Structures are given as C-alpha cells and as structure tokens.
Coordinates of N, CA, C and O in Angstrom, one line a residue:
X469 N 116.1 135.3 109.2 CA 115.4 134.4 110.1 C 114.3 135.3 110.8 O 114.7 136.3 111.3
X470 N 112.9 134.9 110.9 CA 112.2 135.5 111.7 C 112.0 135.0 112.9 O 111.7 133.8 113.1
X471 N 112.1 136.0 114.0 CA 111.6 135.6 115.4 C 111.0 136.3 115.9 O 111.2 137.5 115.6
X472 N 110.1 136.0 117.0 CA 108.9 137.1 117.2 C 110.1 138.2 118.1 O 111.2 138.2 118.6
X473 N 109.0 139.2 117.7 CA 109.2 140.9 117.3 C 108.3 141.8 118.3 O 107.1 141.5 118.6
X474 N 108.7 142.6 118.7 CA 108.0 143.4 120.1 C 108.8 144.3 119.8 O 110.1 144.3 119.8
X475 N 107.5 145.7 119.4 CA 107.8 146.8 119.3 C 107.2 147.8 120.2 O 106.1 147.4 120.4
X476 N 107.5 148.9 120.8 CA 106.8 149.8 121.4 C 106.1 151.0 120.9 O 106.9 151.6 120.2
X477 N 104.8 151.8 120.8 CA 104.3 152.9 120.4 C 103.4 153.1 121.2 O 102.9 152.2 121.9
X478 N 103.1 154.8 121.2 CA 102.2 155.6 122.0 C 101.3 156.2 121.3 O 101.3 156.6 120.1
X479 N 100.2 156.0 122.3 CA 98.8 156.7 121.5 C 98.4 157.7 122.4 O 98.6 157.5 123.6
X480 N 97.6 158.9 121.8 CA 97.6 160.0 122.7 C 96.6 159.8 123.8 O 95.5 159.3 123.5
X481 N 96.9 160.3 125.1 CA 95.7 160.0 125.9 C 95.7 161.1 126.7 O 96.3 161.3 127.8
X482 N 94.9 161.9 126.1 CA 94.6 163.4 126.4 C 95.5 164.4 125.8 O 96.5 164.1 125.2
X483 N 95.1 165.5 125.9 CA 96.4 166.5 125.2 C 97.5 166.4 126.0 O 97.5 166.4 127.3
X484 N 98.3 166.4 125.2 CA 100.0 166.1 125.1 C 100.5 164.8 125.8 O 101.7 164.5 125.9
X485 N 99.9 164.4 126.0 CA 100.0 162.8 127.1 C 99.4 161.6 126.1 O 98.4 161.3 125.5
X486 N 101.1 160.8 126.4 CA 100.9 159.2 125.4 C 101.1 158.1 126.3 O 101.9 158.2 127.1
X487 N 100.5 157.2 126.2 CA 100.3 155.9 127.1 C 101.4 154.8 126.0 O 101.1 154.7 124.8
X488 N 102.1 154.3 126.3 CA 103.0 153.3 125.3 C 102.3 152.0 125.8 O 101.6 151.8 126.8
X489 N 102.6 151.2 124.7 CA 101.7 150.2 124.8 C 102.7 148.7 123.7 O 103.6 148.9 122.9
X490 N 102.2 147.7 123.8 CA 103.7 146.7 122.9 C 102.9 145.9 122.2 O 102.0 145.3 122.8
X491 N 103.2 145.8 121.0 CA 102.9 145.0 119.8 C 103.7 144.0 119.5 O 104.9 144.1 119.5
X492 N 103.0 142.7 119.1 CA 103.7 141.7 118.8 C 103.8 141.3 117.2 O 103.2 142.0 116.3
X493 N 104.5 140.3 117.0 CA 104.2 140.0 115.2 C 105.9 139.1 115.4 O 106.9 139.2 116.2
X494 N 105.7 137.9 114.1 CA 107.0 137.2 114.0 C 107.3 138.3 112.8 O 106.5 139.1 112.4
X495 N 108.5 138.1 112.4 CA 109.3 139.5 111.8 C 110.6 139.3 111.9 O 111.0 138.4 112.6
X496 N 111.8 140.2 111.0 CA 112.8 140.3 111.1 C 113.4 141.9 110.7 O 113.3 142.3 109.6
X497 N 113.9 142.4 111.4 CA 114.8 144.0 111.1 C 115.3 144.1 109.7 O 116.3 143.4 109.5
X498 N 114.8 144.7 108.8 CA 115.6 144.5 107.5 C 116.8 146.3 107.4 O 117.8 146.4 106.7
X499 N 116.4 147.1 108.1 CA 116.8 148.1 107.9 C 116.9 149.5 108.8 O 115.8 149.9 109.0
X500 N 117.6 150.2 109.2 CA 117.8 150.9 110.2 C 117.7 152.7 109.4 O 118.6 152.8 108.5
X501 N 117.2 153.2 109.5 CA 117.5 154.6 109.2 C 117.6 155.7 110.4 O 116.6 155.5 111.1
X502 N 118.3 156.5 110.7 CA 118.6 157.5 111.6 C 119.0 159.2 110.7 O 120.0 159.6 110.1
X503 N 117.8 159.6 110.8 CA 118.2 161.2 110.2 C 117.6 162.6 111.7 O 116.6 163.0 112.3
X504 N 118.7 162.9 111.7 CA 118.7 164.0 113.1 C 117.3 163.4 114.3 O 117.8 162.4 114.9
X505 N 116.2 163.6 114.7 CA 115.9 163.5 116.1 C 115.1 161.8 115.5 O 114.7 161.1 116.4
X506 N 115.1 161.4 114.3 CA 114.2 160.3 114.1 C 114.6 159.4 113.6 O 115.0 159.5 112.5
X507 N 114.5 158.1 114.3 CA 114.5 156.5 113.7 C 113.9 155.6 113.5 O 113.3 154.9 114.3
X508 N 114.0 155.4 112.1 CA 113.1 154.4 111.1 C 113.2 153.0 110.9 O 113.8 152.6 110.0
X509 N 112.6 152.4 111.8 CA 112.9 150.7 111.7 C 111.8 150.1 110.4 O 110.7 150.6 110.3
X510 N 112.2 149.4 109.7 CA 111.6 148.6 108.4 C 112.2 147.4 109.1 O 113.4 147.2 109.3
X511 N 110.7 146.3 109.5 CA 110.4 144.9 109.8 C 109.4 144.4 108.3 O 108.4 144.9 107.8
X512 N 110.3 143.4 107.9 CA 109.4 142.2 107.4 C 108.1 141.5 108.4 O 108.3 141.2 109.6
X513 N 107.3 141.4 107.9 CA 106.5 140.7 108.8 C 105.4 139.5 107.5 O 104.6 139.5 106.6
X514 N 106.4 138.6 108.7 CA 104.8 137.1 107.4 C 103.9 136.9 108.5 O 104.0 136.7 109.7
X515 N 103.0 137.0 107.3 CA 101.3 137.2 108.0 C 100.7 136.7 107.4 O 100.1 137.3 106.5
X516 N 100.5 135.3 107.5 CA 99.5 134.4 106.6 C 100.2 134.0 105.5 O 99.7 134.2 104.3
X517 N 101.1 133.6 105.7 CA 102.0 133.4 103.8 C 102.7 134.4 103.2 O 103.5 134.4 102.3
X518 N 102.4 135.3 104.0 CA 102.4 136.6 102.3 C 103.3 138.0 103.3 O 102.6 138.5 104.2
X519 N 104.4 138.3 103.1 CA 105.6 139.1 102.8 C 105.1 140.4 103.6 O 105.8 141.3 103.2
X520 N 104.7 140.7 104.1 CA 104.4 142.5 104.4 C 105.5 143.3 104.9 O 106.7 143.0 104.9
X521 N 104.9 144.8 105.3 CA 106.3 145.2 105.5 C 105.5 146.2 107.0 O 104.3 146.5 107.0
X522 N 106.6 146.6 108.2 CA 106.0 147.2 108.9 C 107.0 148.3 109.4 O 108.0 147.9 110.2
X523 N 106.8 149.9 109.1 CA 107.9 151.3 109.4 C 107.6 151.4 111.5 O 106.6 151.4 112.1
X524 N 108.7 151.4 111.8 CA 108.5 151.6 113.3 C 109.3 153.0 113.3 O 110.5 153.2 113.0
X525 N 108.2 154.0 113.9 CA 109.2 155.6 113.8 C 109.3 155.9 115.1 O 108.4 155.6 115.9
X526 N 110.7 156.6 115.6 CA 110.8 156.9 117.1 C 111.2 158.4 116.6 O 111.7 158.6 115.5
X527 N 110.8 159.4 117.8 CA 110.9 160.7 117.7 C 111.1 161.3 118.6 O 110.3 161.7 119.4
X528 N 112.8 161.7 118.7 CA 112.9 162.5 119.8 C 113.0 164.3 120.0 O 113.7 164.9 120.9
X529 N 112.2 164.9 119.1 CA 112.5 166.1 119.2 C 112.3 167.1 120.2 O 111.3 167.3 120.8
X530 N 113.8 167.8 120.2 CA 113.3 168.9 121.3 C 112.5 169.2 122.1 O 111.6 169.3 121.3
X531 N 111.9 169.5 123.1 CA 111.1 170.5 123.3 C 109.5 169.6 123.0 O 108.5 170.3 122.9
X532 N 109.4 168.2 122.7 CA 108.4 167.5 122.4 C 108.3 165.9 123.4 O 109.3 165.2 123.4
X533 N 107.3 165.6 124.1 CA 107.5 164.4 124.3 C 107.8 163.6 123.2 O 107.6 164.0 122.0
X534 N 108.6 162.1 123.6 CA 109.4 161.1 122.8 C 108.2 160.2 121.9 O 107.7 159.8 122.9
X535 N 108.0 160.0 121.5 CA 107.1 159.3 120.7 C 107.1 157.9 119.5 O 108.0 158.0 118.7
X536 N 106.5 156.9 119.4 CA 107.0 155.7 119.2 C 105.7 155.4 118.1 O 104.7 154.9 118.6
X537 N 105.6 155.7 116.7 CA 104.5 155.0 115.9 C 105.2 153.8 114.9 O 106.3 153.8 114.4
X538 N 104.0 152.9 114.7 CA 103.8 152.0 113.6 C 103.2 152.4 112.9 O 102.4 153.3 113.3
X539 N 103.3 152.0 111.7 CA 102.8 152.3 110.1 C 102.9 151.2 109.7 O 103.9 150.5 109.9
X540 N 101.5 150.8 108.9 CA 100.6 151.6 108.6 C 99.8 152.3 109.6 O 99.7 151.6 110.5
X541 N 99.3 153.4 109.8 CA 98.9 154.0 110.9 C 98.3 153.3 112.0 O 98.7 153.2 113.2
X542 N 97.0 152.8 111.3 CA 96.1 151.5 112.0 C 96.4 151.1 112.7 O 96.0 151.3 113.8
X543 N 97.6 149.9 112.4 CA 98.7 149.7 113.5 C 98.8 150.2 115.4 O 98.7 149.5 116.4
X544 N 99.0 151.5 115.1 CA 99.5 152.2 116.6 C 97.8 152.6 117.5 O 97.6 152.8 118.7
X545 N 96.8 152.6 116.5 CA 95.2 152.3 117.2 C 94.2 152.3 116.8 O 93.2 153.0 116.5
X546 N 94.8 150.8 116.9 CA 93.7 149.9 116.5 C 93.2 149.2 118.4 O 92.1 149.0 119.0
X547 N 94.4 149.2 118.7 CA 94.4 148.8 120.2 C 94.9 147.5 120.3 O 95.2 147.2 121.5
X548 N 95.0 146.6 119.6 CA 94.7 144.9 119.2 C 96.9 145.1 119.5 O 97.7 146.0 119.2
X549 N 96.8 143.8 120.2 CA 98.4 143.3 120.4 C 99.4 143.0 119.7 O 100.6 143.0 119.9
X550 N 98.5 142.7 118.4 CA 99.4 142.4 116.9 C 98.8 143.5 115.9 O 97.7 144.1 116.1
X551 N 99.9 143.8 114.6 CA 99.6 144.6 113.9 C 98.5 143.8 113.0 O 98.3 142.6 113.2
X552 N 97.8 144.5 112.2 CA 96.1 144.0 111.6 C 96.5 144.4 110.1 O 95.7 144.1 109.2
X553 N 97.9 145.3 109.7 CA 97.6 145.7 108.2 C 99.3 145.7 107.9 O 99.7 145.8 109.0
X554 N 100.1 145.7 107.2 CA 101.1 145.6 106.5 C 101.2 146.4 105.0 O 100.5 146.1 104.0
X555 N 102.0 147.2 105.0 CA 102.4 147.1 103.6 C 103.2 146.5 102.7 O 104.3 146.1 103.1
X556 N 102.9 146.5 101.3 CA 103.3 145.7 100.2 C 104.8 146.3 100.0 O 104.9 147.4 100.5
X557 N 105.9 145.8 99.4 CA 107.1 146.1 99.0 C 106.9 147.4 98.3 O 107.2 148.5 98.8
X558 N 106.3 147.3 97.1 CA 105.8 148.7 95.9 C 105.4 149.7 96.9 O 106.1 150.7 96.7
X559 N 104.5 149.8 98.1 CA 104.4 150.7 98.8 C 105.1 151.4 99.9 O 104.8 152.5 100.5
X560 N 106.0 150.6 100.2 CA 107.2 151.1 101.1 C 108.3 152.1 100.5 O 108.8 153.0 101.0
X561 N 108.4 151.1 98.8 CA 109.6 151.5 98.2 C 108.7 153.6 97.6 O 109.3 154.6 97.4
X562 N 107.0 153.3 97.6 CA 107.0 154.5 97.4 C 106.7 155.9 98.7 O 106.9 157.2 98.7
X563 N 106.3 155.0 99.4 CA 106.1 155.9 100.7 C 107.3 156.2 101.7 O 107.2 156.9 102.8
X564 N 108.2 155.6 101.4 CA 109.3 156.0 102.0 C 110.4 156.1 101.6 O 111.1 155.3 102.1
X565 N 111.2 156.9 100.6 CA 112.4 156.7 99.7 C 113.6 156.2 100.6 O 114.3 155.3 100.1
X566 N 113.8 156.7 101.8 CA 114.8 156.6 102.6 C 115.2 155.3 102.4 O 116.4 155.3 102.0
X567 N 114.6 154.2 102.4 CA 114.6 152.8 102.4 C 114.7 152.4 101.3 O 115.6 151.6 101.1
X568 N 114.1 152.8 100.3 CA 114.4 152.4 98.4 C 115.9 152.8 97.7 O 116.7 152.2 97.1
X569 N 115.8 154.6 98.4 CA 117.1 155.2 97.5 C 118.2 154.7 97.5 O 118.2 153.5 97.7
X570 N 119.3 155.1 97.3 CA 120.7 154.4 97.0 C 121.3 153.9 98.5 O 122.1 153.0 98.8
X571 N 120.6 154.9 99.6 CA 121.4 154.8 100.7 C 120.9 153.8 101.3 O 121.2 153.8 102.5
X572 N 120.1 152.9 100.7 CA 120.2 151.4 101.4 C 119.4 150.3 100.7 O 119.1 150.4 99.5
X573 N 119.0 149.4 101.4 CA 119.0 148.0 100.8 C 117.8 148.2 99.5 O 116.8 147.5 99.5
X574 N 117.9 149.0 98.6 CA 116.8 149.2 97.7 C 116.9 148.0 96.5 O 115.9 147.8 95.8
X575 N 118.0 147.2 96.4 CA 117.7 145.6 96.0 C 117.1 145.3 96.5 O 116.0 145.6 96.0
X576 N 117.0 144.5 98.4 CA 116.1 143.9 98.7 C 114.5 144.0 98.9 O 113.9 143.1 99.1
X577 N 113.9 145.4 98.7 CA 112.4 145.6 98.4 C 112.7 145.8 97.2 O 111.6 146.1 96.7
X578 N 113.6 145.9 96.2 CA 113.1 145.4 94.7 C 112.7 144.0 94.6 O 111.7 143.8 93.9
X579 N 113.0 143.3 94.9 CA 113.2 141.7 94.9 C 112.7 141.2 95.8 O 112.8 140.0 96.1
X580 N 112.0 142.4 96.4 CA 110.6 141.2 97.4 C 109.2 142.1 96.5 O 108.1 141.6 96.4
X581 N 109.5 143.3 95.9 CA 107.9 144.0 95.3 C 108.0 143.0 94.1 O 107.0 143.0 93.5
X582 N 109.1 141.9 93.5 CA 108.4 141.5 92.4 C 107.8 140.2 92.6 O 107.0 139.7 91.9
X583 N 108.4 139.5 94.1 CA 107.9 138.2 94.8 C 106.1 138.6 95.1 O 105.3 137.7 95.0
X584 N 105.7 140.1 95.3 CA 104.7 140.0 95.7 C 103.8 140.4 95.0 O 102.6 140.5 95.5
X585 N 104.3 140.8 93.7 CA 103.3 140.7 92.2 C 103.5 142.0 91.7 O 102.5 142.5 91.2
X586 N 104.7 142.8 91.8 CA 105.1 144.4 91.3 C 105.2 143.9 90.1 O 106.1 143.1 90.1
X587 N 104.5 144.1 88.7 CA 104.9 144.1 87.2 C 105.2 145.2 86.6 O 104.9 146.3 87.2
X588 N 105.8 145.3 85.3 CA 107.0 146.3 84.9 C 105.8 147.4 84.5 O 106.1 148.6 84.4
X589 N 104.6 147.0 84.4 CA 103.9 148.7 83.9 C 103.5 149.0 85.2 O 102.8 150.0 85.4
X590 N 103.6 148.5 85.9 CA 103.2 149.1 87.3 C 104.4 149.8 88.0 O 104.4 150.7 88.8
X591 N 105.7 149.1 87.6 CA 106.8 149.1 88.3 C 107.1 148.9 89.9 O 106.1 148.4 90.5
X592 N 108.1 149.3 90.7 CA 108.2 149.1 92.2 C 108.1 150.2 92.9 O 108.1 150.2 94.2
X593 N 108.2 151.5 92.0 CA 108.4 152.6 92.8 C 110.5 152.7 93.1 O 111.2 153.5 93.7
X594 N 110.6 152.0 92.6 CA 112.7 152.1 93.1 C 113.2 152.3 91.6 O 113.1 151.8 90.5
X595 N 113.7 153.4 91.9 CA 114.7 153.8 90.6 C 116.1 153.3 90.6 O 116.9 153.5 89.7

C-alpha cells in the first residue's frame, strides 16, 4: 500500500556542517538493509504512473557527523520538497547488489524491472 512518505537528509552547509531538511513523495518501504555504521532504505515511489525506486542512506560512522542522503543524488540537492528523479528497477538491481542478491527481495525488483520494460538481451542486472 502506498502512503505518503517523509524522509530526512542533510546537505553540506559549510565545511563539515549539514542542515537536515524533509522530503515528501507517496511510497512504500520495500526493504531494509543494515551493514556495520550504515542503513539502506529502498522506497517504491509512483510518480506519474510509472514505478520508480528511491535508496535512503543513513551513516553513522565514528568520529563523523551522522548523515542522511537520497539517491538518486539529485534528490538530497536539488532543494525542492519532493524527490524530481527516481530510479528504474534494472538500475537499482545494478547499482546496488545489496538489494538484488540472495540476501533479499531480489524477486521483487525482478518482477517490477520487467513491469517496467527490462527485456532478456538487456536483462535486469539480478542473477
């Protein structure tokens, strides 16, 4: 089910200093990743009809302020309240394996990259 969606990210405002700022979009959580200081949220987002996909990364490392980006990059500043670009299923499943490989829902972006026109000589990027 989608219901609107409010995410948090920071844009740098000066050296080493981030201003957080909240984006909107209807959407639904398809997927959680957690590997040591960083978590990877994967949102569906329908935008005009059409399926996209949106990575929310949070970063707590050591010795670093905490940090909050959307991807596609554009996304975190552009400055605009809603996200402006999305990616395709084939591009998630290739820019981020985390989310394709075995250790998670790599059916469901198989079976939305072919909803959104992934053909077999092109393939999806999911093995």
């Amino acid at each position: 089910m989608y219901e609107p969606t409010t995410v948090e990210v920071d844009r740098v405002c000066g050296e080493g200093n981030y201003r957080s700022y909240s984006l909107y979009f209807v959407g639904r959580l398809i997927q959680i990743v957690e590997a040591g200081h960083t978590t990877m949220r994967l949102y569906e987002w329908a935008d005009l009809g059409r399926l996209l996909y949106l990575v929310h990364v949070e970063e707590d490392k050591p010795g670093m302020p905490f940090r909050r980006t959307l991807y596609p990059f554009i996304n975190t500043h552009s400055g605009d309240a809603t996200p402006r670009k999305g990616y395709t299923a084939e591009e998630v499943s290739r820019a981020y394996p985390e989310f394709a490989a075995g250790r998670f829902s790599g059916a469901h972006l198989e079976s939305r990259a072919n909803e959104v026109g992934a053909t077999p000589e092109h393939g999806n990027g999911i093995e």
